mmCIF file of C-alpha atoms in Angstrom:
data_model
loop_
_atom_site.group_PDB
_atom_site.id
_atom_site.type_symbol
_atom_site.label_atom_id
_atom_site.label_comp_id
_atom_site.label_asym_id
_atom_site.label_seq_id
_atom_site.Cartn_x
_atom_site.Cartn_y
_atom_site.Cartn_z
ATOM 1 C CA UNK A 753 18.722 10.728 30.859
ATOM 2 C CA UNK A 754 21.537 12.152 28.741
ATOM 3 C CA UNK A 755 20.334 14.503 26.006
ATOM 4 C CA UNK A 756 21.652 13.752 22.539
ATOM 5 C CA UNK A 757 21.963 16.310 19.756
ATOM 6 C CA UNK A 758 22.292 15.611 16.047
ATOM 7 C CA UNK A 759 24.969 17.222 13.894
ATOM 8 C CA UNK A 760 22.209 19.489 12.516
ATOM 9 C CA UNK A 761 21.126 20.962 15.849
ATOM 10 C CA UNK A 762 22.537 24.415 15.058
ATOM 11 C CA UNK A 763 20.753 24.440 11.679
ATOM 12 C CA UNK A 764 17.483 23.733 13.444
ATOM 13 C CA UNK A 765 18.091 26.482 16.013
ATOM 14 C CA UNK A 766 18.911 28.963 13.256
ATOM 15 C CA UNK A 767 15.638 28.048 11.518
ATOM 16 C CA UNK A 768 13.656 28.766 14.696
ATOM 17 C CA UNK A 769 12.746 25.170 15.548
ATOM 18 C CA UNK A 770 10.834 24.178 18.655
ATOM 19 C CA UNK A 771 12.495 21.109 20.163
ATOM 20 C CA UNK A 772 11.177 18.008 21.895
ATOM 21 C CA UNK A 773 12.733 14.913 23.395
ATOM 22 C CA UNK A 774 12.388 11.838 21.190
ATOM 23 C CA UNK A 775 14.128 8.644 22.186
ATOM 24 C CA UNK A 776 16.655 10.636 24.211
ATOM 25 C CA UNK A 777 17.350 13.064 21.342
ATOM 26 C CA UNK A 778 16.550 16.766 21.179
ATOM 27 C CA UNK A 779 14.732 16.895 17.842
ATOM 28 C CA UNK A 780 12.848 19.660 16.010
ATOM 29 C CA UNK A 781 9.123 19.332 16.676
ATOM 30 C CA UNK A 782 8.249 22.088 14.210
ATOM 31 C CA UNK A 783 9.825 25.208 12.766
ATOM 32 C CA UNK A 784 6.799 27.435 12.346
ATOM 33 C CA UNK A 785 3.530 25.756 11.398
ATOM 34 C CA UNK A 786 3.261 21.978 11.581
ATOM 35 C CA UNK A 787 0.286 22.171 9.210
ATOM 36 C CA UNK A 788 2.346 24.092 6.656
ATOM 37 C CA UNK A 789 5.105 21.491 6.974
ATOM 38 C CA UNK A 790 2.607 18.654 6.505
ATOM 39 C CA UNK A 791 1.075 20.245 3.402
ATOM 40 C CA UNK A 792 4.527 21.042 1.986
ATOM 41 C CA UNK A 793 5.367 17.332 2.000
ATOM 42 C CA UNK A 794 2.057 16.393 0.369
ATOM 43 C CA UNK A 795 2.269 19.104 -2.309
ATOM 44 C CA UNK A 796 5.958 20.015 -2.732
ATOM 45 C CA UNK A 797 8.684 18.755 -0.391
ATOM 46 C CA UNK A 798 9.859 18.685 3.209
ATOM 47 C CA UNK A 799 13.381 18.277 4.596
ATOM 48 C CA UNK A 800 13.770 16.033 7.651
ATOM 49 C CA UNK A 801 16.638 15.379 10.041
ATOM 50 C CA UNK A 802 16.528 11.642 10.819
ATOM 51 C CA UNK A 803 19.992 11.480 12.338
ATOM 52 C CA UNK A 804 18.578 10.049 15.556
ATOM 53 C CA UNK A 805 17.983 6.763 13.714
ATOM 54 C CA UNK A 806 20.543 3.992 14.060
ATOM 55 C CA UNK A 807 22.944 2.573 11.477
ATOM 56 C CA UNK A 808 24.387 -0.882 12.103
ATOM 57 C CA UNK A 809 26.659 -2.500 9.505
ATOM 58 C CA UNK A 810 26.690 -6.281 9.192
ATOM 59 C CA UNK A 811 29.453 -7.782 7.041
ATOM 60 C CA UNK A 812 31.172 -11.125 6.621
ATOM 61 C CA UNK A 813 30.789 -14.540 4.978
ATOM 62 C CA UNK A 814 27.851 -15.476 7.240
ATOM 63 C CA UNK A 815 26.077 -12.099 7.061
ATOM 64 C CA UNK A 816 22.979 -13.393 5.238
ATOM 65 C CA UNK A 817 22.609 -16.490 7.425
ATOM 66 C CA UNK A 818 23.146 -14.399 10.549
ATOM 67 C CA UNK A 819 20.421 -11.900 9.634
ATOM 68 C CA UNK A 820 18.047 -14.762 8.853
ATOM 69 C CA UNK A 821 18.645 -15.951 12.425
ATOM 70 C CA UNK A 822 18.592 -12.544 14.118
ATOM 71 C CA UNK A 823 15.514 -11.100 12.365
ATOM 72 C CA UNK A 824 12.038 -12.449 11.616
ATOM 73 C CA UNK A 825 12.234 -11.947 7.839
ATOM 74 C CA UNK A 826 14.188 -13.809 5.174
ATOM 75 C CA UNK A 827 16.971 -11.290 4.717
ATOM 76 C CA UNK A 828 19.070 -13.680 2.624
ATOM 77 C CA UNK A 829 16.524 -13.184 -0.161
ATOM 78 C CA UNK A 830 17.283 -9.465 -0.556
ATOM 79 C CA UNK A 831 18.893 -8.662 -3.903
ATOM 80 C CA UNK A 832 21.896 -6.337 -4.006
ATOM 81 C CA UNK A 833 20.675 -2.730 -3.954
ATOM 82 C CA UNK A 834 17.304 -3.613 -2.424
ATOM 83 C CA UNK A 835 15.833 -3.196 1.059
ATOM 84 C CA UNK A 836 13.454 -5.148 3.270
ATOM 85 C CA UNK A 837 11.241 -4.122 6.179
ATOM 86 C CA UNK A 838 11.570 -6.564 9.061
ATOM 87 C CA UNK A 839 11.273 -7.095 12.794
ATOM 88 C CA UNK A 840 13.716 -8.057 15.501
ATOM 89 C CA UNK A 841 11.771 -10.071 18.056
ATOM 90 C CA UNK A 842 12.248 -11.389 21.547
ATOM 91 C CA UNK A 843 12.120 -15.116 22.281
ATOM 92 C CA UNK A 844 8.430 -14.718 23.228
ATOM 93 C CA UNK A 845 7.607 -13.087 19.868
ATOM 94 C CA UNK A 846 7.368 -9.550 21.240
ATOM 95 C CA UNK A 847 8.687 -6.819 18.937
ATOM 96 C CA UNK A 848 12.002 -5.317 20.052
ATOM 97 C CA UNK A 849 11.967 -3.022 17.018
ATOM 98 C CA UNK A 850 10.843 -2.714 13.425
ATOM 99 C CA UNK A 851 13.659 -1.849 11.061
ATOM 100 C CA UNK A 852 14.843 -1.647 7.470
ATOM 101 C CA UNK A 853 17.766 -3.669 6.147
ATOM 102 C CA UNK A 854 19.624 -2.782 2.944
ATOM 103 C CA UNK A 855 21.828 -5.188 1.020
ATOM 104 C CA UNK A 856 24.690 -3.289 -0.566
ATOM 105 C CA UNK A 857 27.387 -4.349 -3.051
ATOM 106 C CA UNK A 858 29.868 -6.838 -1.603
ATOM 107 C CA UNK A 859 32.800 -5.625 0.450
ATOM 108 C CA UNK A 860 36.318 -5.526 -1.029
ATOM 109 C CA UNK A 861 36.941 -9.139 0.032
ATOM 110 C CA UNK A 862 33.773 -10.271 -1.749
ATOM 111 C CA UNK A 863 31.679 -10.901 1.375
ATOM 112 C CA UNK A 864 28.117 -9.681 1.794
ATOM 113 C CA UNK A 865 27.421 -6.256 3.234
ATOM 114 C CA UNK A 866 24.193 -5.110 4.889
ATOM 115 C CA UNK A 867 23.013 -1.942 6.630
ATOM 116 C CA UNK A 868 20.419 -2.351 9.389
ATOM 117 C CA UNK A 869 18.513 0.812 10.355
ATOM 118 C CA UNK A 870 16.684 0.657 13.720
ATOM 119 C CA UNK A 871 14.547 3.344 15.323
ATOM 120 C CA UNK A 872 16.011 6.127 17.416
ATOM 121 C CA UNK A 873 15.156 4.992 20.930
ATOM 122 C CA UNK A 874 16.008 1.380 20.093
ATOM 123 C CA UNK A 875 19.276 1.891 18.213
ATOM 124 C CA UNK A 876 21.566 0.839 21.069
ATOM 125 C CA UNK A 877 19.278 -2.011 22.123
ATOM 126 C CA UNK A 878 19.153 -3.387 18.570
ATOM 127 C CA UNK A 879 22.910 -3.028 18.066
ATOM 128 C CA UNK A 880 23.534 -4.894 21.318
ATOM 129 C CA UNK A 881 21.017 -7.634 20.447
ATOM 130 C CA UNK A 882 22.643 -8.119 17.042
ATOM 131 C CA UNK A 883 26.091 -8.329 18.603
ATOM 132 C CA UNK A 884 24.860 -10.937 21.094
ATOM 133 C CA UNK A 885 23.116 -12.965 18.386
ATOM 134 C CA UNK A 886 26.256 -12.922 16.219
ATOM 135 C CA UNK A 887 27.897 -15.570 18.410
ATOM 136 C CA UNK A 888 28.773 -18.564 16.248
ATOM 137 C CA UNK A 889 28.546 -16.651 12.952
ATOM 138 C CA UNK A 890 31.475 -15.351 10.892
ATOM 139 C CA UNK A 891 30.229 -11.759 10.843
ATOM 140 C CA UNK A 892 31.221 -8.301 12.016
ATOM 141 C CA UNK A 893 28.529 -6.106 13.599
ATOM 142 C CA UNK A 894 29.532 -2.429 13.673
ATOM 143 C CA UNK A 895 27.324 0.248 15.215
ATOM 144 C CA UNK A 896 28.034 3.397 13.184
ATOM 145 C CA UNK A 897 25.095 5.407 14.564
ATOM 146 C CA UNK A 898 27.189 7.936 16.489
ATOM 147 C CA UNK A 899 29.140 9.115 13.435
ATOM 148 C CA UNK A 900 26.345 8.949 10.832
ATOM 149 C CA UNK A 901 23.736 11.550 9.918
ATOM 150 C CA UNK A 902 20.582 10.846 7.940
ATOM 151 C CA UNK A 903 18.725 13.509 5.954
ATOM 152 C CA UNK A 904 15.449 12.887 4.113
ATOM 153 C CA UNK A 905 13.736 14.924 1.417
ATOM 154 C CA UNK A 906 10.128 13.843 0.982
ATOM 155 C CA UNK A 907 7.360 14.918 -1.366
ATOM 156 C CA UNK A 908 6.404 15.133 -5.061
ATOM 157 C CA UNK A 909 9.298 17.516 -5.778
ATOM 158 C CA UNK A 910 11.888 15.387 -3.950
ATOM 159 C CA UNK A 911 13.396 13.799 -7.043
ATOM 160 C CA UNK A 912 13.870 17.093 -8.888
ATOM 161 C CA UNK A 913 15.466 18.674 -5.810
ATOM 162 C CA UNK A 914 17.928 15.824 -5.345
ATOM 163 C CA UNK A 915 18.816 15.809 -9.059
ATOM 164 C CA UNK A 916 19.909 19.439 -8.754
ATOM 165 C CA UNK A 917 22.862 18.209 -6.661
ATOM 166 C CA UNK A 918 23.675 15.116 -8.729
ATOM 167 C CA UNK A 919 25.995 15.144 -11.781
ATOM 168 C CA UNK A 920 24.037 14.762 -15.028
ATOM 169 C CA UNK A 921 25.724 11.481 -15.908
ATOM 170 C CA UNK A 922 24.370 9.965 -12.672
ATOM 171 C CA UNK A 923 20.765 11.212 -12.934
ATOM 172 C CA UNK A 924 19.540 7.795 -14.034
ATOM 173 C CA UNK A 925 20.768 6.305 -10.743
ATOM 174 C CA UNK A 926 18.181 8.482 -9.023
ATOM 175 C CA UNK A 927 15.334 8.413 -11.555
ATOM 176 C CA UNK A 928 15.519 4.631 -11.949
ATOM 177 C CA UNK A 929 15.836 3.906 -8.223
ATOM 178 C CA UNK A 930 12.807 1.862 -7.139
ATOM 179 C CA UNK A 931 10.901 2.006 -3.857
ATOM 180 C CA UNK A 932 12.718 0.081 -1.100
ATOM 181 C CA UNK A 933 16.063 0.270 -2.846
ATOM 182 C CA UNK A 934 19.361 2.092 -2.327
ATOM 183 C CA UNK A 935 22.385 3.091 -4.391
ATOM 184 C CA UNK A 936 25.570 5.134 -4.073
ATOM 185 C CA UNK A 937 25.157 8.468 -5.879
ATOM 186 C CA UNK A 938 27.484 11.406 -6.354
ATOM 187 C CA UNK A 939 26.064 14.487 -4.570
ATOM 188 C CA UNK A 940 27.581 17.972 -4.572
ATOM 189 C CA UNK A 941 28.510 18.923 -0.990
ATOM 190 C CA UNK A 942 30.912 21.707 0.008
ATOM 191 C CA UNK A 943 31.950 22.295 -3.593
ATOM 192 C CA UNK A 944 32.883 18.671 -4.265
ATOM 193 C CA UNK A 945 30.955 15.594 -5.382
ATOM 194 C CA UNK A 946 30.696 12.989 -2.632
ATOM 195 C CA UNK A 947 29.606 9.374 -3.179
ATOM 196 C CA UNK A 948 26.762 8.938 -0.688
ATOM 197 C CA UNK A 949 24.279 6.167 0.016
ATOM 198 C CA UNK A 950 20.800 7.223 -1.132
ATOM 199 C CA UNK A 951 17.679 5.172 -0.300
ATOM 200 C CA UNK A 952 14.064 5.467 -1.446
ATOM 201 C CA UNK A 953 12.159 4.129 1.561
ATOM 202 C CA UNK A 954 10.114 7.016 2.933
ATOM 203 C CA UNK A 955 7.855 7.082 5.985
ATOM 204 C CA UNK A 956 5.441 9.805 4.869
ATOM 205 C CA UNK A 957 3.317 8.160 2.185
ATOM 206 C CA UNK A 958 5.042 10.298 -0.457
ATOM 207 C CA UNK A 959 7.971 9.720 -2.777
ATOM 208 C CA UNK A 960 11.288 10.692 -1.267
ATOM 209 C CA UNK A 961 14.901 9.914 -0.502
ATOM 210 C CA UNK A 962 17.070 9.323 2.548
ATOM 211 C CA UNK A 963 20.739 10.290 2.341
ATOM 212 C CA UNK A 964 23.395 8.850 4.666
ATOM 213 C CA UNK A 965 26.374 11.108 5.347
ATOM 214 C CA UNK A 966 29.108 11.567 7.954
ATOM 215 C CA UNK A 967 28.356 14.045 10.720
ATOM 216 C CA UNK A 968 31.066 16.504 9.663
ATOM 217 C CA UNK A 969 29.411 17.200 6.284
ATOM 218 C CA UNK A 970 25.772 16.888 7.343
ATOM 219 C CA UNK A 971 25.220 20.636 7.792
ATOM 220 C CA UNK A 972 26.643 21.385 4.340
ATOM 221 C CA UNK A 973 24.326 18.820 2.742
ATOM 222 C CA UNK A 974 21.325 20.217 4.657
ATOM 223 C CA UNK A 975 22.035 23.736 3.392
ATOM 224 C CA UNK A 976 22.685 22.485 -0.160
ATOM 225 C CA UNK A 977 19.327 20.702 -0.254
ATOM 226 C CA UNK A 978 17.504 23.764 1.108
ATOM 227 C CA UNK A 979 19.120 25.912 -1.586
ATOM 228 C CA UNK A 980 18.294 23.375 -4.309
ATOM 229 C CA UNK A 981 14.655 23.286 -3.233
ATOM 230 C CA UNK A 982 14.176 27.011 -2.769
ATOM 231 C CA UNK A 983 12.079 27.395 -5.923
ATOM 232 C CA UNK A 984 10.186 24.133 -5.424
ATOM 233 C CA UNK A 985 8.457 24.854 -2.115
ATOM 234 C CA UNK A 986 10.877 22.827 0.026
ATOM 235 C CA UNK A 987 10.819 23.687 3.729
ATOM 236 C CA UNK A 988 12.313 21.980 6.796
ATOM 237 C CA UNK A 989 9.820 19.759 8.609
ATOM 238 C CA UNK A 990 9.799 18.441 12.157
ATOM 239 C CA UNK A 991 8.521 15.456 14.096
ATOM 240 C CA UNK A 992 4.956 16.793 14.342
ATOM 241 C CA UNK A 993 4.516 16.758 10.570
ATOM 242 C CA UNK A 994 6.333 13.446 10.313
ATOM 243 C CA UNK A 995 3.836 11.936 12.763
ATOM 244 C CA UNK A 996 0.726 13.258 11.001
ATOM 245 C CA UNK A 997 2.096 12.153 7.623
ATOM 246 C CA UNK A 998 2.934 8.616 8.750
ATOM 247 C CA UNK A 999 -0.458 8.292 10.476
ATOM 248 C CA UNK A 1000 -2.299 9.212 7.274
ATOM 249 C CA UNK A 1001 -0.155 6.596 5.497
ATOM 250 C CA UNK A 1002 -1.156 4.001 8.122
ATOM 251 C CA UNK A 1003 2.447 3.331 9.180
ATOM 252 C CA UNK A 1004 3.080 2.075 12.723
ATOM 253 C CA UNK A 1005 5.325 3.908 15.164
ATOM 254 C CA UNK A 1006 7.382 1.998 17.700
ATOM 255 C CA UNK A 1007 6.208 2.906 21.182
ATOM 256 C CA UNK A 1008 2.667 3.540 19.936
ATOM 257 C CA UNK A 1009 1.548 0.657 17.710
ATOM 258 C CA UNK A 1010 4.576 -1.590 18.286
ATOM 259 C CA UNK A 1011 6.302 -2.749 21.471
ATOM 260 C CA UNK A 1012 7.608 -5.844 23.248
ATOM 261 C CA UNK A 1013 4.028 -6.460 24.410
ATOM 262 C CA UNK A 1014 2.801 -6.665 20.803
ATOM 263 C CA UNK A 1015 3.341 -9.463 18.295
ATOM 264 C CA UNK A 1016 3.524 -9.232 14.509
ATOM 265 C CA UNK A 1017 0.157 -10.890 13.872
ATOM 266 C CA UNK A 1018 -1.860 -8.556 16.068
ATOM 267 C CA UNK A 1019 -0.039 -5.601 14.479
ATOM 268 C CA UNK A 1020 -0.958 -6.738 10.970
ATOM 269 C CA UNK A 1021 2.684 -7.523 10.184
ATOM 270 C CA UNK A 1022 2.279 -11.277 9.769
ATOM 271 C CA UNK A 1023 3.626 -11.198 6.174
ATOM 272 C CA UNK A 1024 6.914 -9.830 7.554
ATOM 273 C CA UNK A 1025 7.490 -13.042 9.534
ATOM 274 C CA UNK A 1026 9.107 -15.805 7.466
ATOM 275 C CA UNK A 1027 8.084 -18.953 9.357
ATOM 276 C CA UNK A 1028 8.906 -20.888 6.182
ATOM 277 C CA UNK A 1029 12.623 -20.164 6.591
ATOM 278 C CA UNK A 1030 14.533 -23.418 6.836
ATOM 279 C CA UNK A 1031 16.789 -21.912 9.463
ATOM 280 C CA UNK A 1032 15.743 -21.142 13.002
ATOM 281 C CA UNK A 1033 15.380 -17.515 14.135
ATOM 282 C CA UNK A 1034 14.909 -15.829 17.477
ATOM 283 C CA UNK A 1035 11.211 -15.930 18.382
ATOM 284 C CA UNK A 1036 10.245 -18.455 15.668
ATOM 285 C CA UNK A 1037 8.723 -21.031 18.009
ATOM 286 C CA UNK A 1038 6.668 -18.434 19.866
ATOM 287 C CA UNK A 1039 5.483 -16.731 16.677
ATOM 288 C CA UNK A 1040 4.466 -20.063 15.139
ATOM 289 C CA UNK A 1041 2.361 -20.786 18.216
ATOM 290 C CA UNK A 1042 0.826 -17.302 18.135
ATOM 291 C CA UNK A 1043 -0.116 -17.723 14.474
ATOM 292 C CA UNK A 1044 -1.547 -21.189 15.087
ATOM 293 C CA UNK A 1045 -3.690 -19.778 17.901
ATOM 294 C CA UNK A 1046 -5.186 -17.259 15.464
ATOM 295 C CA UNK A 1047 -4.018 -14.161 17.343
ATOM 296 C CA UNK A 1048 -4.906 -11.062 15.333
ATOM 297 C CA UNK A 1049 -7.244 -12.965 13.034
ATOM 298 C CA UNK A 1050 -9.702 -15.014 15.081
ATOM 299 C CA UNK A 1051 -8.753 -14.296 18.710
ATOM 300 C CA UNK A 1052 -7.278 -11.438 20.707
ATOM 301 C CA UNK A 1053 -6.921 -7.961 19.275
ATOM 302 C CA UNK A 1054 -5.946 -6.493 15.926
ATOM 303 C CA UNK A 1055 -4.602 -3.127 14.799
ATOM 304 C CA UNK A 1056 -7.169 -1.219 12.730
ATOM 305 C CA UNK A 1057 -7.748 2.181 11.205
ATOM 306 C CA UNK A 1058 -10.518 4.400 12.558
ATOM 307 C CA UNK A 1059 -12.167 7.199 10.579
ATOM 308 C CA UNK A 1060 -14.022 9.846 12.575
ATOM 309 C CA UNK A 1061 -17.580 10.628 11.545
ATOM 310 C CA UNK A 1062 -17.472 13.947 13.403
ATOM 311 C CA UNK A 1063 -14.850 16.632 13.959
ATOM 312 C CA UNK A 1064 -13.391 15.589 17.313
ATOM 313 C CA UNK A 1065 -10.158 13.585 17.210
ATOM 314 C CA UNK A 1066 -9.207 10.502 19.187
ATOM 315 C CA UNK A 1067 -5.821 10.471 20.898
ATOM 316 C CA UNK A 1068 -3.458 7.810 22.147
ATOM 317 C CA UNK A 1069 -4.769 5.652 25.042
ATOM 318 C CA UNK A 1070 -8.400 6.725 24.581
ATOM 319 C CA UNK A 1071 -10.770 3.759 25.142
ATOM 320 C CA UNK A 1072 -12.621 2.218 22.178
ATOM 321 C CA UNK A 1073 -16.181 1.086 22.974
ATOM 322 C CA UNK A 1074 -18.927 -0.996 21.375
ATOM 323 C CA UNK A 1075 -22.393 -0.576 22.846
ATOM 324 C CA UNK A 1076 -20.753 0.893 25.932
ATOM 325 C CA UNK A 1077 -18.353 -2.026 26.502
ATOM 326 C CA UNK A 1078 -14.578 -1.639 26.282
ATOM 327 C CA UNK A 1079 -13.197 -3.388 23.178
ATOM 328 C CA UNK A 1080 -9.829 -1.707 22.666
ATOM 329 C CA UNK A 1081 -7.589 1.337 22.864
ATOM 330 C CA UNK A 1082 -6.364 4.031 20.498
ATOM 331 C CA UNK A 1083 -2.608 4.026 19.874
ATOM 332 C CA UNK A 1084 -2.322 7.153 17.660
ATOM 333 C CA UNK A 1085 -4.870 9.700 16.533
ATOM 334 C CA UNK A 1086 -5.368 13.270 15.330
ATOM 335 C CA UNK A 1087 -7.199 15.311 12.692
ATOM 336 C CA UNK A 1088 -5.945 14.499 9.193
ATOM 337 C CA UNK A 1089 -4.692 17.711 7.530
ATOM 338 C CA UNK A 1090 -4.930 16.117 4.079
ATOM 339 C CA UNK A 1091 -8.293 14.371 4.373
ATOM 340 C CA UNK A 1092 -10.134 16.826 6.587
ATOM 341 C CA UNK A 1093 -11.448 14.375 9.164
ATOM 342 C CA UNK A 1094 -10.057 12.653 12.286
ATOM 343 C CA UNK A 1095 -8.092 9.412 11.855
ATOM 344 C CA UNK A 1096 -6.672 6.992 14.375
ATOM 345 C CA UNK A 1097 -4.977 3.639 14.794
ATOM 346 C CA UNK A 1098 -6.271 1.349 17.531
ATOM 347 C CA UNK A 1099 -6.118 -2.201 18.816
ATOM 348 C CA UNK A 1100 -9.621 -3.658 19.026
ATOM 349 C CA UNK A 1101 -11.058 -7.098 19.711
ATOM 350 C CA UNK A 1102 -10.925 -9.054 16.451
ATOM 351 C CA UNK A 1103 -14.711 -9.502 16.231
ATOM 352 C CA UNK A 1104 -14.972 -5.720 15.754
ATOM 353 C CA UNK A 1105 -12.028 -5.341 13.358
ATOM 354 C CA UNK A 1106 -13.971 -5.712 10.105
ATOM 355 C CA UNK A 1107 -14.046 -2.643 7.856
ATOM 356 C CA UNK A 1108 -17.374 -0.867 8.149
ATOM 357 C CA UNK A 1109 -17.840 -1.644 11.858
ATOM 358 C CA UNK A 1110 -19.065 1.374 13.826
ATOM 359 C CA UNK A 1111 -17.509 1.945 17.247
ATOM 360 C CA UNK A 1112 -17.278 4.756 19.777
ATOM 361 C CA UNK A 1113 -14.139 6.335 21.186
ATOM 362 C CA UNK A 1114 -14.401 7.772 24.684
ATOM 363 C CA UNK A 1115 -13.141 11.338 24.287
ATOM 364 C CA UNK A 1116 -12.693 12.300 27.923
ATOM 365 C CA UNK A 1117 -16.105 11.039 28.965
ATOM 366 C CA UNK A 1118 -17.941 11.845 25.738
ATOM 367 C CA UNK A 1119 -18.408 9.089 23.149
ATOM 368 C CA UNK A 1120 -17.598 9.950 19.527
ATOM 369 C CA UNK A 1121 -18.501 7.709 16.607
ATOM 370 C CA UNK A 1122 -15.753 6.208 14.433
ATOM 371 C CA UNK A 1123 -15.798 3.712 11.582
ATOM 372 C CA UNK A 1124 -13.271 0.906 11.146
ATOM 373 C CA UNK A 1125 -11.647 1.370 7.725
ATOM 374 C CA UNK A 1126 -8.943 -0.304 5.643
ATOM 375 C CA UNK A 1127 -5.441 1.135 5.804
ATOM 376 C CA UNK A 1128 -3.822 3.335 4.643
ATOM 377 C CA UNK A 1129 -6.074 6.346 5.109
ATOM 378 C CA UNK A 1130 -4.122 8.206 2.415
ATOM 379 C CA UNK A 1131 -2.404 6.812 -0.664
ATOM 380 C CA UNK A 1132 -0.605 8.995 -3.169
ATOM 381 C CA UNK A 1133 -1.790 8.884 -6.754
ATOM 382 C CA UNK A 1134 1.280 10.402 -8.445
#
């Protein structure tokens, strides 16, 4: 497999990062202490390189209708400046990817303009699927992933840090930006103010922003954000902290909780599927049948949260047991740095998915007690 490197690779090396392969990309796993990076995001701020994510632009007169057909959600209902979490599914209802779609101000010719952001390992697959599904629609699908960098600042201090780089007369664009929304904001980079797309759709359970920028200026923005956050506790954070943060927030990760073998209802993402759409969409017939069969609610398995009653953590693929019988499997699990006890996500048989149910996880031959709990494990209060 070809190794891919983001435009910020040298910044990560200079900061002493340990690297790991993620979706074919060499990404920083951690810089020093993954626990310190986790706590920085919960209490101050962390800086993440998300440039391995994809960016696919969809424009044209039929853009809204096309996205309604290509994705499981009703994307035509997104207001300008807002975002929507959705799924791109196979014809059998399996999840090809979960993604975020932003509706931006209309293009110069007045036609709708959307940005679809797929996950790293699925970026090319999603771009190709969208291009194939565009047949018959008056749309242009442009994969801009290779030339786009994405930098995120996450944590309670994120807004103040970003404002340090934004002209005073544009501060309200940032302070008034709602969750799951995006806007163009002027940001000081390389001694000049650049109009950049800024979103507020974090994956850590904290407030935060994602900034889209061309590769050539990504390093300058990274350094500018680090300098702006120097007195606020901002530190760079890697994939290890990102994983522990998203797990505490109960957010699924493609390849762990989501895959082509999983459907939206079992994954607890039924509300994302708009079966009520008048138009057809890829996977609609299969998903309607799955819902009618009660998958994820009365039959099959369901994704749940597990809270450890001891100190030992469950890990991915560990068996979940009830009275010694296999009832499911852990998809993600580790000790929670914020909460102080082990947490996990797991698919279990629906009859054992009720909050308060006590189960065992087989930790390499030794059963450990866990309790099924409502998600998320952690929810910010500020």
